[in-house]
Coordinates of C-alpha atoms and ligand atoms in Angstrom, one line a residue:
M1 CA 115.1 33.4 19.6
W2 CA 112.8 31.5 17.0
R3 CA 116.3 32.6 15.0
A4 CA 118.7 31.4 16.9
L5 CA 117.5 28.7 17.1
D6 CA 117.5 27.5 13.6
R7 CA 120.9 29.0 13.3
H8 CA 122.1 26.4 16.1
R9 CA 120.9 23.0 14.2
P10 CA 121.9 20.2 15.7
P11 CA 124.5 18.2 13.8
G12 CA 122.9 16.1 12.2
A13 CA 119.9 17.5 11.9
D14 CA 119.7 17.8 8.4
A15 CA 120.7 14.1 8.0
V16 CA 117.6 13.6 10.3
A17 CA 114.6 15.0 8.0
D18 CA 116.2 13.6 4.4
A19 CA 115.7 9.9 6.5
W20 CA 112.2 10.0 6.0
R21 CA 111.2 9.1 2.2
S22 CA 108.6 7.3 2.1
P23 CA 106.6 9.9 -0.9
V24 CA 103.7 8.4 0.7
R25 CA 103.8 10.1 3.5
G26 CA 101.0 13.6 3.4
P27 CA 98.9 15.8 4.4
W28 CA 96.5 13.3 2.9
L29 CA 97.2 10.9 4.1
T30 CA 97.5 11.7 7.7
S31 CA 94.2 14.2 7.4
V32 CA 92.1 10.9 6.1
L33 CA 93.6 9.4 9.1
G34 CA 93.2 11.7 11.9
A35 CA 89.6 12.3 10.3
V36 CA 88.7 8.1 11.4
L37 CA 90.0 9.2 15.2
L38 CA 88.5 12.9 15.5
V39 CA 85.2 10.5 15.3
T40 CA 86.4 7.3 17.1
L41 CA 87.6 9.2 19.4
P42 CA 84.7 11.4 20.8
L43 CA 82.9 8.4 21.2
V44 CA 86.5 6.7 23.3
L45 CA 86.0 8.7 25.8
V46 CA 81.9 9.9 25.9
T47 CA 81.3 5.8 26.6
G48 CA 84.3 6.0 29.5
L49 CA 82.7 8.8 31.1
L50 CA 79.1 7.2 31.0
D51 CA 80.9 3.4 32.3
W52 CA 82.1 5.2 35.4
I53 CA 79.0 7.4 36.0
A54 CA 77.2 3.9 35.5
Y55 CA 79.0 3.2 39.1
G56 CA 77.2 5.4 40.5
P57 CA 79.2 8.3 41.8
G58 CA 76.4 9.5 43.6
L59 CA 76.7 6.4 46.0
D60 CA 80.4 6.7 46.1
Q61 CA 81.5 3.8 44.8
A62 CA 82.4 5.2 41.3
F63 CA 86.4 5.0 40.6
P64 CA 88.2 7.4 41.1
R65 CA 86.0 8.2 44.1
A66 CA 87.1 11.6 44.8
V67 CA 87.4 13.7 41.4
G68 CA 87.6 17.8 42.9
W69 CA 87.0 20.2 40.9
L70 CA 86.3 17.8 37.8
R71 CA 82.9 16.1 38.6
P72 CA 81.1 15.6 35.2
P73 CA 77.3 16.0 35.9
V74 CA 76.4 12.8 37.6
F75 CA 72.3 10.9 36.3
D76 CA 71.9 8.3 38.7
W77 CA 72.0 5.4 36.2
P78 CA 68.9 3.7 34.5
T79 CA 67.7 0.4 34.4
R80 CA 66.7 0.9 30.9
P81 CA 67.6 -0.1 27.5
A82 CA 68.8 -3.5 29.6
W83 CA 71.7 -3.8 27.8
L84 CA 72.7 0.1 27.9
F85 CA 75.6 -0.5 30.3
R86 CA 76.6 -3.5 27.7
L87 CA 76.7 -1.2 25.4
T88 CA 78.4 1.4 26.7
Q89 CA 81.5 -1.1 28.1
G90 CA 81.2 -2.8 25.1
L91 CA 82.2 0.1 22.9
H92 CA 84.5 1.6 26.0
V93 CA 87.1 -1.6 25.0
T94 CA 86.2 -2.9 21.8
L95 CA 87.0 0.6 20.4
G96 CA 89.7 1.1 22.5
V97 CA 91.6 -1.9 21.4
V98 CA 90.3 -1.6 17.4
L99 CA 91.9 1.9 16.7
V100 CA 95.1 1.0 18.6
P101 CA 96.6 0.8 14.0
V102 CA 94.6 3.7 13.7
V103 CA 96.6 4.7 16.5
L104 CA 99.6 4.2 15.6
A105 CA 99.5 4.2 11.7
K106 CA 98.7 8.8 12.8
L107 CA 102.2 8.8 14.5
W108 CA 103.8 6.9 12.1
S109 CA 102.7 9.4 9.2
V110 CA 103.2 12.4 10.8
L111 CA 107.0 10.7 12.6
P112 CA 109.6 13.0 10.9
K113 CA 108.2 16.1 12.6
L114 CA 109.1 14.9 16.2
F115 CA 112.7 15.7 14.9
A116 CA 111.6 18.1 12.5
W117 CA 114.6 21.1 13.9
P118 CA 113.8 24.1 15.3
P119 CA 111.2 22.0 16.9
A120 CA 108.9 25.7 16.5
R121 CA 109.1 28.6 14.8
S122 CA 106.6 30.7 17.6
V123 CA 104.6 30.8 21.1
A124 CA 101.8 29.7 19.7
Q125 CA 103.5 27.3 18.1
A126 CA 105.3 26.2 20.2
L127 CA 102.1 25.8 22.8
E128 CA 100.6 23.8 20.0
R129 CA 103.5 21.3 19.7
L130 CA 102.8 20.7 23.5
S131 CA 99.6 19.6 22.9
L132 CA 100.6 17.3 21.1
L133 CA 103.0 15.8 23.5
L134 CA 99.9 15.6 25.6
L135 CA 98.1 14.4 22.2
V136 CA 100.4 11.5 21.6
G137 CA 101.3 11.0 25.5
G138 CA 98.0 11.2 26.4
I139 CA 96.9 8.2 24.4
L140 CA 99.8 5.7 24.8
F141 CA 98.5 6.1 28.5
E142 CA 95.3 5.9 28.3
T143 CA 95.9 3.0 25.6
V144 CA 98.5 0.3 27.2
T145 CA 96.7 1.0 31.1
G146 CA 93.7 -0.1 29.7
L147 CA 94.9 -3.3 28.2
L148 CA 97.2 -3.6 30.6
N149 CA 93.5 -3.5 32.6
V150 CA 92.1 -5.9 30.3
Q151 CA 94.5 -8.8 31.3
Y152 CA 94.5 -8.5 35.2
A153 CA 98.4 -7.2 34.5
Y154 CA 98.6 -3.8 37.5
L155 CA 103.1 -3.5 36.0
F156 CA 102.4 0.3 37.0
G157 CA 102.9 0.9 40.7
F158 CA 100.0 3.3 40.8
D159 CA 96.2 2.8 40.8
F160 CA 94.7 2.0 37.5
Y161 CA 91.0 3.9 37.5
T162 CA 92.8 7.2 39.3
A163 CA 95.6 6.9 36.1
H164 CA 93.1 6.5 33.3
W165 CA 91.0 8.7 34.9
Y166 CA 93.4 12.1 34.8
G167 CA 94.4 10.3 31.9
A168 CA 91.8 10.9 30.2
W169 CA 90.9 14.1 30.3
V170 CA 94.8 15.1 30.0
F171 CA 93.9 13.6 26.4
T172 CA 90.7 15.0 26.1
A173 CA 92.1 18.7 26.9
A174 CA 95.3 17.6 24.2
L175 CA 92.5 16.2 21.5
V176 CA 90.2 19.4 22.2
T177 CA 93.0 22.0 21.6
H178 CA 94.1 19.5 18.5
G179 CA 91.8 19.3 16.9
T180 CA 89.9 22.8 17.4
I181 CA 94.4 24.4 15.3
M182 CA 94.2 21.2 12.5
L183 CA 89.9 21.0 12.2
P184 CA 91.1 23.5 8.4
R185 CA 93.8 21.7 6.9
M186 CA 92.7 17.9 7.5
V187 CA 88.9 19.5 5.3
A188 CA 91.4 21.3 3.4
A189 CA 93.9 17.7 2.5
L190 CA 90.9 15.7 2.6
R191 CA 88.8 18.0 -0.5
R192 CA 92.2 17.4 -3.4
P193 CA 91.3 14.9 -4.4
G194 CA 92.9 11.7 -6.1
S195 CA 94.8 11.3 -3.4
G196 CA 94.4 8.1 -1.8
R197 CA 92.9 6.4 -5.5
T198 CA 96.8 6.5 -7.4
P199 CA 97.5 3.0 -7.6
V200 CA 101.7 2.0 -6.5
E201 CA 103.8 3.3 -9.2
R202 CA 102.5 6.8 -9.3
S203 CA 101.6 7.2 -5.3
G204 CA 104.5 10.3 -6.6
P205 CA 105.2 12.7 -2.7
E206 CA 102.1 15.3 -2.4
P207 CA 103.4 18.8 -2.8
A208 CA 105.6 20.5 0.1
D209 CA 103.2 21.4 2.4
P210 CA 103.5 24.5 5.4
D211 CA 103.6 21.1 8.1
A212 CA 106.8 19.4 6.5
L213 CA 105.0 15.8 6.7
A214 CA 105.8 15.5 3.2
A215 CA 109.3 14.3 3.0
R216 CA 111.5 16.7 1.6
R217 CA 113.8 14.2 -0.3
P218 CA 110.7 11.6 -0.7
G219 CA 112.4 7.9 -2.5
P220 CA 110.5 5.6 -5.1
A221 CA 107.1 3.9 -3.4
T222 CA 107.1 1.2 -2.7
T223 CA 103.2 0.7 -0.9
S224 CA 100.5 3.5 -2.1
R225 CA 98.2 5.4 0.2
R226 CA 96.0 3.3 0.0
G227 CA 97.6 0.9 0.1
V228 CA 99.2 1.9 3.6
L229 CA 95.4 3.0 4.6
A230 CA 94.5 -1.3 4.1
L231 CA 96.7 -2.6 5.6
T232 CA 95.9 -0.2 8.9
G233 CA 92.0 -1.4 8.2
G234 CA 93.3 -4.7 8.3
A235 CA 94.9 -4.3 11.9
A236 CA 91.5 -2.7 13.4
A237 CA 89.1 -5.4 11.1
L238 CA 92.0 -7.7 12.7
L239 CA 91.5 -7.3 15.9
A240 CA 87.8 -6.4 16.2
A241 CA 87.5 -10.2 14.8
L242 CA 89.8 -11.4 17.8
T243 CA 88.0 -8.8 20.2
V244 CA 83.9 -9.6 19.1
G245 CA 82.6 -12.2 20.2
Q246 CA 83.9 -11.8 24.1
S247 CA 80.5 -9.7 23.7
L248 CA 78.4 -11.8 22.0
D249 CA 76.3 -15.0 23.2
G250 CA 76.9 -18.8 21.1
P251 CA 79.9 -20.1 19.5
L252 CA 81.4 -16.5 18.0
R253 CA 82.5 -15.8 21.9
R254 CA 85.3 -19.2 21.1
T255 CA 86.7 -16.5 17.8
A256 CA 87.2 -13.8 21.8
L257 CA 91.2 -15.8 21.7
L258 CA 92.8 -12.1 22.4
L259 CA 90.3 -11.8 26.1
P260 CA 92.2 -13.5 29.5
R261 CA 88.3 -13.8 30.9
G262 CA 85.6 -13.0 28.0
R263 CA 85.4 -16.5 27.5
Q264 CA 83.3 -20.1 27.8
P265 CA 84.1 -22.7 30.4
D266 CA 81.5 -25.5 29.4
D267 CA 78.1 -25.9 27.1
G268 CA 75.7 -26.4 30.4
P269 CA 73.7 -23.7 31.6
N270 CA 76.3 -22.0 33.7
G271 CA 78.5 -22.7 31.0
F272 CA 79.4 -18.6 30.8
P273 CA 82.1 -16.3 31.0
V274 CA 83.2 -15.8 35.3
N275 CA 84.7 -13.4 36.5
R276 CA 86.4 -15.1 39.7
T277 CA 85.8 -18.7 41.5
A278 CA 84.0 -19.8 44.2
A279 CA 88.0 -21.3 45.4
A280 CA 89.4 -17.5 44.4
A281 CA 87.4 -14.9 46.0
G282 CA 87.9 -17.6 48.8
I283 CA 84.2 -19.0 49.8
Q284 CA 84.0 -21.9 52.0
P285 CA 80.8 -24.9 50.6
E286 CA 80.4 -24.6 53.8
E287 CA 79.3 -21.7 54.8
A288 CA 77.7 -21.6 51.2
G289 CA 75.9 -24.3 52.1
E290 CA 73.4 -25.7 54.5
A291 CA 74.1 -23.6 57.0
W292 CA 73.7 -20.0 54.8
R293 CA 71.3 -17.9 55.4
L294 CA 69.7 -14.4 53.6
T295 CA 69.6 -11.6 56.6
L296 CA 67.7 -9.0 55.2
R297 CA 67.8 -5.2 57.4
A298 CA 65.8 -2.5 56.8
G299 CA 65.5 0.4 59.8
G300 CA 66.5 -1.8 62.8
R301 CA 64.1 -4.6 61.7
T302 CA 65.7 -8.2 60.4
V303 CA 64.8 -10.9 58.6
D304 CA 66.6 -14.2 58.1
L305 CA 65.1 -16.1 55.3
D306 CA 67.3 -19.5 54.2
R307 CA 67.7 -21.1 50.5
S308 CA 64.4 -22.3 50.2
A309 CA 62.1 -20.1 52.3
L310 CA 63.4 -18.2 49.0
L311 CA 62.0 -20.5 46.9
A312 CA 58.6 -20.3 48.1
M313 CA 58.9 -16.7 47.7
A314 CA 56.9 -15.8 44.1
Q315 CA 59.9 -16.7 41.6
H316 CA 60.2 -13.6 38.3
T317 CA 62.5 -14.9 35.6
A318 CA 64.4 -12.2 33.2
R319 CA 66.8 -12.5 30.1
L320 CA 70.2 -10.4 31.7
P321 CA 73.3 -9.6 30.5
I322 CA 76.0 -9.5 32.5
A323 CA 78.3 -6.6 31.1
C324 CA 82.1 -6.3 33.2
V325 CA 84.2 -2.8 32.4
E326 CA 87.1 -4.6 32.0
G327 CA 84.8 -5.8 28.0
W328 CA 83.2 -9.0 28.1
S329 CA 79.3 -9.8 28.4
T330 CA 77.0 -12.2 28.5
S331 CA 73.1 -12.8 27.9
Q332 CA 71.6 -15.3 30.2
A333 CA 67.7 -16.5 31.8
W334 CA 68.3 -15.3 35.6
T335 CA 65.5 -16.6 38.5
G336 CA 64.9 -15.5 41.5
V337 CA 63.2 -13.4 44.1
R338 CA 62.9 -9.3 42.5
L339 CA 64.6 -7.0 45.5
R340 CA 61.2 -5.0 45.5
D341 CA 59.5 -7.4 47.1
L342 CA 63.0 -8.4 49.3
A343 CA 62.2 -5.1 50.5
T344 CA 58.5 -4.7 51.3
L345 CA 59.1 -8.5 53.1
V346 CA 61.0 -6.3 55.5
G347 CA 59.0 -3.4 55.5
A348 CA 60.7 -0.6 53.1
A349 CA 57.9 -0.5 50.7
E350 CA 59.7 2.4 49.1
P351 CA 63.9 1.5 49.5
A352 CA 66.1 4.5 48.0
V353 CA 68.9 2.8 48.5
A354 CA 70.0 -1.7 48.7
R355 CA 73.6 -2.1 50.0
V356 CA 74.1 -6.0 49.0
A357 CA 76.9 -7.5 51.5
S358 CA 78.5 -10.8 50.0
L359 CA 79.5 -14.1 51.8
E360 CA 83.3 -12.6 50.6
R361 CA 85.3 -10.6 54.0
T362 CA 87.8 -8.3 51.5
G363 CA 87.9 -7.3 47.7
L364 CA 86.0 -3.8 46.3
F365 CA 84.2 -7.0 44.5
R366 CA 82.2 -7.6 48.6
R367 CA 79.9 -5.0 48.8
A368 CA 78.0 -2.5 46.0
A369 CA 75.2 0.0 46.4
L370 CA 72.0 0.0 44.4
N371 CA 70.1 3.4 43.6
A372 CA 66.3 3.3 43.2
G373 CA 65.0 2.8 39.6
Q374 CA 67.4 -0.3 40.6
V375 CA 66.6 -1.1 43.4
R376 CA 62.0 -1.3 42.0
D377 CA 62.6 -2.2 38.8
P378 CA 60.4 -5.2 37.1
D379 CA 63.2 -7.3 36.7
A380 CA 66.4 -6.5 39.9
L381 CA 66.3 -9.4 41.2
L382 CA 68.5 -11.9 43.5
A383 CA 68.6 -14.9 41.4
L384 CA 69.0 -18.2 42.7
R385 CA 68.9 -19.9 39.5
V386 CA 69.9 -19.3 36.0
N387 CA 69.0 -20.8 32.5
G388 CA 66.7 -23.7 33.8
V389 CA 68.8 -25.3 37.1
D390 CA 70.7 -24.0 40.2
L391 CA 73.2 -21.1 40.4
S392 CA 77.0 -22.9 40.2
P393 CA 79.2 -21.8 42.8
D394 CA 80.9 -19.8 40.3
H395 CA 78.1 -17.6 39.6
G396 CA 77.5 -17.5 43.1
F397 CA 75.3 -20.3 44.5
P398 CA 73.2 -20.0 46.7
A399 CA 72.5 -16.2 45.6
R400 CA 73.0 -13.9 44.0
V401 CA 72.4 -10.4 42.7
I402 CA 71.7 -9.3 38.7
V403 CA 69.8 -6.0 37.5
P404 CA 68.3 -4.4 34.6
A405 CA 71.8 -2.3 32.3
L406 CA 73.3 -3.2 35.6
P407 CA 77.6 -2.8 35.7
G408 CA 78.4 -6.7 36.1
V409 CA 81.1 -5.5 39.4
H410 CA 77.9 -5.0 41.6
C411 CA 76.1 -8.1 40.5
T412 CA 77.0 -9.3 44.1
K413 CA 77.9 -12.8 43.7
W414 CA 77.2 -15.0 47.8
V415 CA 74.9 -12.8 49.0
R416 CA 74.2 -12.7 52.8
E417 CA 72.9 -9.3 53.4
I418 CA 70.9 -6.8 52.1
T419 CA 69.7 -3.6 54.0
F420 CA 67.1 -1.2 52.5
E421 CA 67.6 3.0 53.0
E422 CA 63.9 4.7 52.5
A423 CA 64.6 7.8 51.5
D424 CA 64.7 10.7 54.9
G425 CA 60.8 11.7 54.3
D426 CA 59.4 8.7 52.0
Ligands
MTE501 N1 81.3 -11.3 45.2 C1 81.7 -11.0 44.3 N2 80.6 -11.1 43.4 C2 80.9 -10.6 42.9 C3 82.1 -10.9 41.4 C4 83.4 -11.3 42.9 O1 83.8 -11.2 42.9 N3 83.0 -11.4 43.9 N4 83.2 -10.2 40.7 C5 81.7 -9.6 39.8 C6 82.0 -8.1 38.4 S1 83.7 -8.1 38.2 C7 81.3 -9.3 37.6 S2 81.7 -8.3 35.7 C8 80.6 -10.6 37.3 C9 80.3 -11.9 37.2 O2 79.6 -12.6 36.9 P1 79.9 -13.8 36.5 O3 82.2 -14.3 37.5 O4 78.8 -15.9 37.4 O5 79.8 -13.7 35.6 O6 80.8 -11.1 39.3 C10 80.8 -9.8 39.9 N5 80.2 -10.1 41.2
MO502 MO1 83.7 -7.5 35.9

């Protein structure tokens, strides 16, 4: 069958193969780009998985919720170090953006293979090429859905989390397969000395290779291999420069030009990014004003407190980050009542779970659950103030949750009610 494929070359197959003439293409360039991706892509995958765990699958609030047999080992997300989630989500999103040019350059370096005839010469090769299809499709799919999510552009008709999650597994399987098959060839190509140091005029083609990466009929070089790497690295550095500002506090935040929500609204004490404003969340000024009461519940008991009663309790200040899984993060000084003090007040000295509800009635953000470590941490707060002033309406006035290393999405704003559950037998 493979021979038959060879004999029945579609018309023009040779012309197409010869149309790729850059002498820069070859095992060396492909291997350098491959090596960079082999080190960095697993980081994106692992941090993505950690973000899912941080969301709290144990409390049934990680998306997608039901993952069947693909459920990885899950642990209770810790509160220390306080910057843990800031680091994992920041690496996931920033690397995902910054690697785009490297992925494109890698695809460019192997582009002629897409048109190679016959498509495969053996069953093993057919399988290898199928895994390649999943690899390329997987990375493009993950990158595009991830970038659209950061921009809140849900142009696709499916659930982002579900698609991004299963896409990641397809991609992981393909990456492991491809990496295992290609590793020896990559190492061999990288060991061959010198290819990267050649100036343009001497950037001749590499010798013909079994993978047919080098052009069959190379044209004259217009750039060196070093030039291609510099262009790719430069593009990646530019994307990094336009992205990292969203994770930095201070004037450099203004450099985060690519990001829609990483920006700083003003220079005041409440001048740090707002994910969703009070108006957008449908919070009525009356319900968040004088009439507001916090309801605490535990084991059938209820305690209602107004804001002055909360302010009369022991106040604690902690400098903690808000880190949104869509990329941005910021560290601020929050002041309020310890969650564990509120639990004690309602008679749940050893809470195992806290369920927090917002004044917001609809949407994903209206409630969140915290694990035992998150409720009991001495820096876990129901914050009333930030940077020495009352919270602004957009940052969750009258009160919001802030807990070390907790994903931003669970730092519920405009809190209305907290229910503490004690572990059975506690
Ligand atoms: N009630 C409510 N709480 C919320 C949100 C929301 O939309 N509604 N957004 C969440 C998300 S996704 C993030 S990242 C943080 C952002 O907090 P900030 O807007 O004060 O910076 O608040 C979280 N708490
Ligand atoms: Mo968020």
